[in-house]
Structures are given as C-alpha cells and as structure tokens.
C-alpha cells in the first residue's frame, strides 16, 4: 500500500496517469477487436443456424445506439450552440472545470467601436465588465452566472459565446477546442447600432431634468430601424448586480426598461396617431372649439384646452381657439378639437387604427437565433360602444390609452419613412426588416408638414433651432401619481428625416419646456457628430 | 474455421475455453488499470489509499476468476464471450460506482459488496443447472412463473412506498425488477406449449381462444404496474412480449397488432397520467423548469458537456453534482469522467453484449430457448436504450437502471440471472447426444490433433 501511495504522490504520476488513460482506452479498443475475432475461433457449431431476423434486428439496434450517440454529441460536444443550455450551466453548474464558466465572451461595441461590454480574466475566471456602468444597463443588459442574461447579451448570446458556426474556420476552431479540451473558448465581437456618446448625453439629460430625474429616450434611424439611443433612467450597475435589485423593492424600479416596457399615458403625443387616422379617413374639415370645452354628456366634466386653465389661474378671460383645421389644431395641441375628432371618427375607426398601428402587441426587435428584445406597443383597453366620453379621452391620450417611449419613436419613424415602420434593430450586422405600413405615404407627407408647423408655430416653438429643422409633437400627460409626464416625439430634419426620437420625462411637467429641449440638445449633438 | 473434436476431460475443457480465459484476463487487466487510476486521485487530495479501498476490486477479481474456473469444471460448452463481456461491463460499473462514493472507506458495508458476487453466482447456477438442454425444465412450471410474477406485484402494491412518483418495495429495493426474468420465462413457456395453435391465424384474427390466458396474465401485470406508475417497466415488458411472440410464432401479425395497440395505449396513458405527461413535457423542454423538473437531466448534461470529448479522467471530475448519479444517471458520470470518447467505447461494449445475446437467441436449438433468449435480449436492449436515451435527453427520462453498471441490487441480480439463462441456452443440445459421440472409439487421436489445430488457429486469430 505504501508503495502505491508513494507512486500516487510522486511528481511523474500526473504524466503516468495520462499515459494510463491512453492505455485504458486503447486496451478497451483492443479488447473489442479481440472479441470480434472470437466469432471465428469459437463458431458455436453446436447451435442452429441463425434465424433470418437476426440481421435486421441487429441493424435496428445499432442504428438506435448510433442515433443516441449522435444526439449526445450535440450536447456534449456542440453544447455551445444551445444558448439556454450554456445559460443554465453558467448559472446552475458548480463544476469549476466546466468550460461554460470560462467562455471569453466576445466584446460588445457601439457603432464607433467604443467598448460597451467585455470579458476580462480575474483570478482565473472570466469576468464581464461594462465600462459605461448603468448607462447601457437596459440596452446591453448583463450576462451574469447568477442572474442570467438580458438585453443584447441575451439576444446575441450564441455569437458572443462563439457558437455560431458560420464558416469553415468556425468549425475548425470548435474542433480544435474539443480535441485539446480547451478551457478558454473565445466568442465573437459584436457591433451594435448604439452610440455611446449620444446615449450618455441622453442619460445625463434625463437624470438632471426637472421632475424626479426619471425617464427614457429613444433615438432611431427611420430608414432602417437602427436604434442609436435606448436610454432608461434610473439604471443599475451591471458590474455589481445585487439580489436586492431583482426583488423589486426599490420604488424607483431601476430594473424596468422604461424605454420599451414603461407604459405611460401619452397625452397630446397621441394626437399624432389621431391626426393620421383622420387624414387616412379623408377628414379635411374644420371644427369649432368653444373655450368652455367639449363633453359627450352633461354628466361628465368638459374636456378643455390648457389655455383655459392658464387664463383661469391668472384671472383672465379666454375666448377659445374658435374654428380650427387639423394642422392648426395639432400645432396648438387643442384638446377640444381632438376630443371631437375622436368621437366623430367613432369607436370602429379607432379600433381599426389600433390594428394598423399594432396596438396591444409586443414588437420584437430584429433578433438573433436566441431570442430578442421586445418593445410594447401602445395599450388601448377596449372602449364600450356606449362610452363616448372614454373615446373622447382616448383621443387626447388620456384615460384608457398608455404607450411606451420606444413605441412613440417607432410611430415618429414611420411618419418620417413615408408611413412604413421599420422593425427596430440593435445589432449592426442584421438586415433591416419592414415591420408594417402604419399609414399611406400621402398621410405621412401631410403629417410631416403638420409636425413641422407644430415646432415653427405651435407648442414646440421654444426649441426651434436653425439648421436642425425639427418636427415634433409635445405632450403633457396627466397622471394620478403626480405632476404631468413630459413628452416630445418627432423627427429631424423635417424635409428628409434622418433621425426619429421620443423623449419622456416622468413628472417633468410641460412637454414643451422639459422634454423638447432634451430632444433638441440630443439632435444638436448628433448633428455635431454628423448623423 | 476450426472443426473441433469432442472434448472429454477437464483438460479438454480448459483448452476449449482458452479464448474466454484470454479475453477475461484482458478484461481484468483493463479493470485493474481503471481502478488504479481511480485510486490515484486520493493522495492528490491529501488522503492516503487504505487497504480497504482495494477490497471491492479484489472481490470482483476473485468472483470472475472463479466463475471461469467453475465453467471449466462444469464442462460447460456454451458461449465464451458473455462472461468476459460481463466482467468488463461490471468493471466499468464498479469504477463508476466507486466514483459516486459507494465504496467510501468508512461506508464499506457488506450489503454494498455482496450484489456482484451473488449475481455472478446466480448466473453460474442458472448456466450450469440449465446446461445441456435442461433449461427446458422451466416449461414444466409455466404457471409458477405467472404466479410468482403476480404475487410479487401484489406484494409490492400492498407494502410498497411512494418515492419520486413511483412505488418502491420495502426498504427501497425494487422486487419488480424480478419480473423481467419471471415474465420472460412464463411467456416463453406458454407460447412454447401452444406454439402451433398460436401460429395459426384466421386471416387477420389472432387465435384468441388459445391466447386468452396469456393476455389475462399480462393485463393483470400491466394494470398493477400502471397503478405503481412504472411506465418504464411497462414499456420494457411490452416490447419483450411482442418480441417473444413474434420470434416464437414467426407470425408478423403479433408485431403489427402490438405496435398499433401499444402506440394507442401509450398515447392514452400519456394523456391520462400526469406523471407521464410531466416527464414528456420536461423531455421536450427541460428549460421550462430548469431548477425543478428539468434539473436532473440538465445537471447530467452539464456534467457531460464539462467532460467534453476526452473527459476529465478518472476521479478528476465532479459527478457528485449529478443527481441520482449512482443509479439512473450513471451513464452521465461515465461520460463526464471519460468524455464522449469513453461513452462511445461503453456503448460499443453494450452493442457487443446485446448483439451477442440476439445472436445466441437467433441460433438457439429449441423454440423455448429461442423465445427465452429473445425475451432476455429484448429486455436488456430496451432497458439500455431507455436509460442511455433518457440521460442524453434523446428520450424521456424513465427512471430505469443501466444494466450491469447502475447500483441496485435487485436490478443487478436479475440481469445476472437472465444472462445465466442465455448461457444455459447457448450450451445447446441435450447431454445424451454428447455421450453418444464420446463413446465412439477411434476418434481420440484425430480429436487431439484437431484440438491442437484449433488452438493454433486461435492464436493466429488473436495475432491478426
């Protein structure tokens, strides 16, 4: 026994062990060979000739075993191609030597090559580092052994893990890693459509805005759906994930991606959709807008314009907007006009518009094989046929309708892109996809003029900047939680839009004074960078 | 091809069984190699190897060496491949079980060491007692096998306890394992007795008048098994029944009816039993509940993925993270430690064993031998496929042991006894005819010459 122990403790044992393993495998192979030879040596002459069914049955058995082994290989050797499996092992497998823990995930870069996420080696284990901290917390997400994957990290997981076998070279690399039992698999780098500078500026602007420093910004290219900014504030630091974050105890809900999942009353920005509906249905008329407001029944409080309340506060009298056409009403953001317009259109028209604009849906980004990021479209609860007041309220973006900032950016992008909404994209090397046609090209063209008017002569005139040619719609959305949410949705330049955006500041107050300037600053910065 | 003379003395049999001996010695050497590497990991963790750690291996060694000697002494003429093959697979089982901590020095208890020698002893008893055609005595007590089967099931139902969704016998032994042998014997014996009538179909109608007693017993068995929710065993036994009927009567109708009825029953069962339903759901998408129902199979697969192509080597991996590693998922342990390459070797060994069993069945001299061996081959084939398929997620996990490898006394004993039965069948014709040929006078010289020639050929065969 002591001899044995001495052998096991001696330094060459490791080498001997490897040799013994080889010998073990070879001996088994040799044994199998010998056993096959035995057929001829011991022919079992005293038994009967084999029945005819032997060969097919043996063939069937052999095929089943080979099939099972083949399937086993897809897990044991090709496991990296199963992102859920890798994610499971990364979060639930305690074997230190499991290569899943050692995968050097590829880097995630912004469109200019700035590193948004990379893997570094620390104490022998791969560690994911996010240089921008909470700025990209929602867009890029996280890849954590305990908490799993989210955002782009989840969407592009196979490529980041190096398991997309697109070329012969990829197959060769997989073969090399298998043969050498490599514990350092390396993934592919990935370029996103995001822009680190703009994203950072957006996050800073929201955080320092009036209100409680919460909100979201989405900036995208209308022509191909590329998302340049997807900011949600507050964020969280993906470098230091804590279990408390996932318990959801924080009232600021930092885990919530406000850009794609935060449902807010849209307020006046919803009038853009109502205007599109009216144009599509051939509305070219004018409506009278009494200062006293409009209601569907004397039981309900009349819907009034905000100028009415302003005048009331300062003790002045206000004559009302009088007779307006659609363009002016949109520029002045007249509640009375749009409430009437909505009721005039009727329930069925709004339902139809909702179908065309993909209301109540979850819209997938252009994704990878392992799933994708989604954004929620506007939510419109069904309004009963009798409830005309609800219809009037929905028409001005209050009541039963809510929406996410990303969806409003998508609507603005559709207007900018001749009515066609492109499916949003986060990965540079994905092909642009058409999501759907929201409105006719003619309607889109008319709306572009109207929204430009809203900035030159309407509620957005405070941000009119030479050279930018911003077109957009402000929104000041009342909500039961406190001060109104501040919205600004639009695109620029109006004549040939290159960028579409939506800005939301929670409880920021007026859209024209809080959200609109943030959009202007971002567009200025984008223009500086040549977008 | 060597024409062998008729062996007479013990010495002749010693010569006759030389190929078996050679293969067995190689198998034991391979086992020693594996066991040595297994022990080699201990000192690395600061633990000295104690003598007790060698005890399981020494018992294993002694068991198979004496098994070979006993076969020679008993003038056994049957198959020479099964014993070494069994020895090799048992060695792999021994190593894999040692890896799961079954023989930890502190827990070295006789109950864990005894199943292997006991099983081999059982195999030898079956083989030697049944040699020379005496195995056909089993047909005289057809209804004994049926009675034992039903009694076993009733006992388990009465005293069993529920664990992991199925019923287990007292103290977690599973007496239902024995059904795999008793039902093979009953079915083969019954069909043997009514072979002519059972082969005579009236166009598309099976001969129900002769078939009904068999069907009745099987209905009772399957019903009781379903109450225990042992779906895996139902599948194994069902395939066995069809294989025995088809091989014995040579009528394709049994297979056709069986497959249609079996498929319909399977579909109905899965939609009725939540137990089976859940397993199918987990099988199709284990990631729907990764930390719950999908945990077992996913942990096994994780271990296999960690093992990669070559594995971590004996004692280098961490199979204890795999649930129920010592029995149902032992294949995953092997694949983790020796990689995909190792599992290919193991599957090849199993393929060799199953093909050998099928060959012996297909070449049996008597209809009863044919059917009994077919039954055993069918049981072991389905069991192996279900286990390996379940662990690799190619099939739903059914909670079935891997023959000869998994820990589990009753399973091991049944497998060994079944192999003993096939060995007995492979011994061939009755002793009487053997005596006749032995009496013939002037064959002695020629016999010795031929024997030598055959031995030479054996050597060249080996060299090639």
PDB file of N, CA, C and O in Angstrom, chain B residues 369-396:
ATOM      1  N   UNK B 369     -35.908 -22.159 -26.088  1.00  0.00           N
ATOM      2  CA  UNK B 369     -34.629 -21.455 -25.936  1.00  0.00           C
ATOM      3  C   UNK B 369     -34.615 -20.182 -26.742  1.00  0.00           C
ATOM      4  O   UNK B 369     -34.218 -19.116 -26.260  1.00  0.00           O
ATOM      5  N   UNK B 370     -35.108 -20.303 -27.968  1.00  0.00           N
ATOM      6  CA  UNK B 370     -35.184 -19.129 -28.835  1.00  0.00           C
ATOM      7  C   UNK B 370     -35.968 -18.015 -28.169  1.00  0.00           C
ATOM      8  O   UNK B 370     -35.525 -16.872 -28.087  1.00  0.00           O
ATOM      9  N   UNK B 371     -37.147 -18.390 -27.637  1.00  0.00           N
ATOM     10  CA  UNK B 371     -38.031 -17.360 -27.092  1.00  0.00           C
ATOM     11  C   UNK B 371     -37.484 -16.783 -25.789  1.00  0.00           C
ATOM     12  O   UNK B 371     -37.524 -15.572 -25.576  1.00  0.00           O
ATOM     13  N   UNK B 372     -36.976 -17.648 -24.932  1.00  0.00           N
ATOM     14  CA  UNK B 372     -36.454 -17.154 -23.657  1.00  0.00           C
ATOM     15  C   UNK B 372     -35.269 -16.215 -23.894  1.00  0.00           C
ATOM     16  O   UNK B 372     -35.193 -15.123 -23.317  1.00  0.00           O
ATOM     17  N   UNK B 373     -34.350 -16.624 -24.782  1.00  0.00           N
ATOM     18  CA  UNK B 373     -33.189 -15.778 -25.045  1.00  0.00           C
ATOM     19  C   UNK B 373     -33.615 -14.479 -25.724  1.00  0.00           C
ATOM     20  O   UNK B 373     -33.084 -13.408 -25.421  1.00  0.00           O
ATOM     21  N   UNK B 374     -34.590 -14.582 -26.632  1.00  0.00           N
ATOM     22  CA  UNK B 374     -35.098 -13.367 -27.276  1.00  0.00           C
ATOM     23  C   UNK B 374     -35.680 -12.428 -26.226  1.00  0.00           C
ATOM     24  O   UNK B 374     -35.455 -11.217 -26.258  1.00  0.00           O
ATOM     25  N   UNK B 375     -36.427 -13.011 -25.298  1.00  0.00           N
ATOM     26  CA  UNK B 375     -37.009 -12.193 -24.239  1.00  0.00           C
ATOM     27  C   UNK B 375     -35.951 -11.461 -23.447  1.00  0.00           C
ATOM     28  O   UNK B 375     -36.047 -10.254 -23.220  1.00  0.00           O
ATOM     29  N   UNK B 376     -34.904 -12.205 -23.047  1.00  0.00           N
ATOM     30  CA  UNK B 376     -33.831 -11.572 -22.257  1.00  0.00           C
ATOM     31  C   UNK B 376     -33.157 -10.482 -23.079  1.00  0.00           C
ATOM     32  O   UNK B 376     -32.924  -9.361 -22.595  1.00  0.00           O
ATOM     33  N   UNK B 377     -32.870 -10.784 -24.353  1.00  0.00           N
ATOM     34  CA  UNK B 377     -32.207  -9.796 -25.209  1.00  0.00           C
ATOM     35  C   UNK B 377     -33.076  -8.554 -25.374  1.00  0.00           C
ATOM     36  O   UNK B 377     -32.580  -7.422 -25.323  1.00  0.00           O
ATOM     37  N   UNK B 378     -34.379  -8.780 -25.531  1.00  0.00           N
ATOM     38  CA  UNK B 378     -35.288  -7.640 -25.698  1.00  0.00           C
ATOM     39  C   UNK B 378     -35.309  -6.780 -24.446  1.00  0.00           C
ATOM     40  O   UNK B 378     -35.209  -5.554 -24.513  1.00  0.00           O
ATOM     41  N   UNK B 379     -35.414  -7.430 -23.283  1.00  0.00           N
ATOM     42  CA  UNK B 379     -35.457  -6.672 -22.030  1.00  0.00           C
ATOM     43  C   UNK B 379     -34.200  -5.824 -21.878  1.00  0.00           C
ATOM     44  O   UNK B 379     -34.271  -4.617 -21.617  1.00  0.00           O
ATOM     45  N   UNK B 380     -33.039  -6.458 -22.068  1.00  0.00           N
ATOM     46  CA  UNK B 380     -31.797  -5.711 -21.858  1.00  0.00           C
ATOM     47  C   UNK B 380     -31.610  -4.624 -22.915  1.00  0.00           C
ATOM     48  O   UNK B 380     -31.110  -3.535 -22.622  1.00  0.00           O
ATOM     49  N   UNK B 381     -32.024  -4.906 -24.158  1.00  0.00           N
ATOM     50  CA  UNK B 381     -31.878  -3.888 -25.209  1.00  0.00           C
ATOM     51  C   UNK B 381     -32.722  -2.665 -24.888  1.00  0.00           C
ATOM     52  O   UNK B 381     -32.223  -1.537 -24.909  1.00  0.00           O
ATOM     53  N   UNK B 382     -33.994  -2.901 -24.594  1.00  0.00           N
ATOM     54  CA  UNK B 382     -34.875  -1.763 -24.337  1.00  0.00           C
ATOM     55  C   UNK B 382     -34.399  -1.003 -23.104  1.00  0.00           C
ATOM     56  O   UNK B 382     -34.385   0.228 -23.080  1.00  0.00           O
ATOM     57  N   UNK B 383     -33.963  -1.751 -22.084  1.00  0.00           N
ATOM     58  CA  UNK B 383     -33.505  -1.111 -20.857  1.00  0.00           C
ATOM     59  C   UNK B 383     -32.292  -0.217 -21.134  1.00  0.00           C
ATOM     60  O   UNK B 383     -32.229   0.926 -20.688  1.00  0.00           O
ATOM     61  N   UNK B 384     -31.347  -0.744 -21.916  1.00  0.00           N
ATOM     62  CA  UNK B 384     -30.153   0.043 -22.234  1.00  0.00           C
ATOM     63  C   UNK B 384     -30.516   1.278 -23.045  1.00  0.00           C
ATOM     64  O   UNK B 384     -30.082   2.392 -22.730  1.00  0.00           O
ATOM     65  N   UNK B 385     -31.355   1.071 -24.069  1.00  0.00           N
ATOM     66  CA  UNK B 385     -31.727   2.207 -24.912  1.00  0.00           C
ATOM     67  C   UNK B 385     -32.479   3.266 -24.106  1.00  0.00           C
ATOM     68  O   UNK B 385     -32.216   4.454 -24.238  1.00  0.00           O
ATOM     69  N   UNK B 386     -33.399   2.829 -23.260  1.00  0.00           N
ATOM     70  CA  UNK B 386     -34.183   3.786 -22.477  1.00  0.00           C
ATOM     71  C   UNK B 386     -33.296   4.561 -21.517  1.00  0.00           C
ATOM     72  O   UNK B 386     -33.454   5.764 -21.350  1.00  0.00           O
ATOM     73  N   UNK B 387     -32.354   3.863 -20.884  1.00  0.00           N
ATOM     74  CA  UNK B 387     -31.511   4.559 -19.918  1.00  0.00           C
ATOM     75  C   UNK B 387     -30.583   5.554 -20.604  1.00  0.00           C
ATOM     76  O   UNK B 387     -30.554   6.735 -20.266  1.00  0.00           O
ATOM     77  N   UNK B 388     -29.828   5.078 -21.599  1.00  0.00           N
ATOM     78  CA  UNK B 388     -28.870   5.975 -22.259  1.00  0.00           C
ATOM     79  C   UNK B 388     -29.618   7.095 -22.975  1.00  0.00           C
ATOM     80  O   UNK B 388     -29.236   8.261 -22.918  1.00  0.00           O
ATOM     81  N   UNK B 389     -30.731   6.710 -23.629  1.00  0.00           N
ATOM     82  CA  UNK B 389     -31.519   7.727 -24.305  1.00  0.00           C
ATOM     83  C   UNK B 389     -32.069   8.753 -23.329  1.00  0.00           C
ATOM     84  O   UNK B 389     -32.087   9.945 -23.614  1.00  0.00           O
ATOM     85  N   UNK B 390     -32.494   8.300 -22.157  1.00  0.00           N
ATOM     86  CA  UNK B 390     -33.045   9.217 -21.168  1.00  0.00           C
ATOM     87  C   UNK B 390     -32.004  10.178 -20.634  1.00  0.00           C
ATOM     88  O   UNK B 390     -32.257  11.369 -20.484  1.00  0.00           O
ATOM     89  N   UNK B 391     -30.816   9.662 -20.357  1.00  0.00           N
ATOM     90  CA  UNK B 391     -29.763  10.514 -19.788  1.00  0.00           C
ATOM     91  C   UNK B 391     -29.301  11.547 -20.815  1.00  0.00           C
ATOM     92  O   UNK B 391     -29.025  12.693 -20.472  1.00  0.00           O
ATOM     93  N   UNK B 392     -29.262  11.158 -22.092  1.00  0.00           N
ATOM     94  CA  UNK B 392     -28.795  12.097 -23.111  1.00  0.00           C
ATOM     95  C   UNK B 392     -29.924  12.964 -23.655  1.00  0.00           C
ATOM     96  O   UNK B 392     -29.724  13.716 -24.583  1.00  0.00           O
ATOM     97  N   UNK B 393     -31.121  12.803 -23.089  1.00  0.00           N
ATOM     98  CA  UNK B 393     -32.302  13.571 -23.494  1.00  0.00           C
ATOM     99  C   UNK B 393     -32.789  13.210 -24.890  1.00  0.00           C
ATOM    100  O   UNK B 393     -33.577  13.930 -25.479  1.00  0.00           O
ATOM    101  N   UNK B 394     -32.305  12.072 -25.435  1.00  0.00           N
ATOM    102  CA  UNK B 394     -32.856  11.633 -26.714  1.00  0.00           C
ATOM    103  C   UNK B 394     -34.261  11.070 -26.499  1.00  0.00           C
ATOM    104  O   UNK B 394     -35.081  11.061 -27.409  1.00  0.00           O
ATOM    105  N   UNK B 395     -34.536  10.577 -25.298  1.00  0.00           N
ATOM    106  CA  UNK B 395     -35.841  10.033 -24.931  1.00  0.00           C
ATOM    107  C   UNK B 395     -36.228  10.628 -23.579  1.00  0.00           C
ATOM    108  O   UNK B 395     -35.387  11.191 -22.890  1.00  0.00           O
ATOM    109  N   UNK B 396     -37.499  10.502 -23.187  1.00  0.00           N
ATOM    110  CA  UNK B 396     -37.860  10.978 -21.845  1.00  0.00           C
ATOM    111  C   UNK B 396     -37.164  10.135 -20.770  1.00  0.00           C
ATOM    112  O   UNK B 396     -36.914   8.942 -20.972  1.00  0.00           O
TER     113      UNK B 396
END
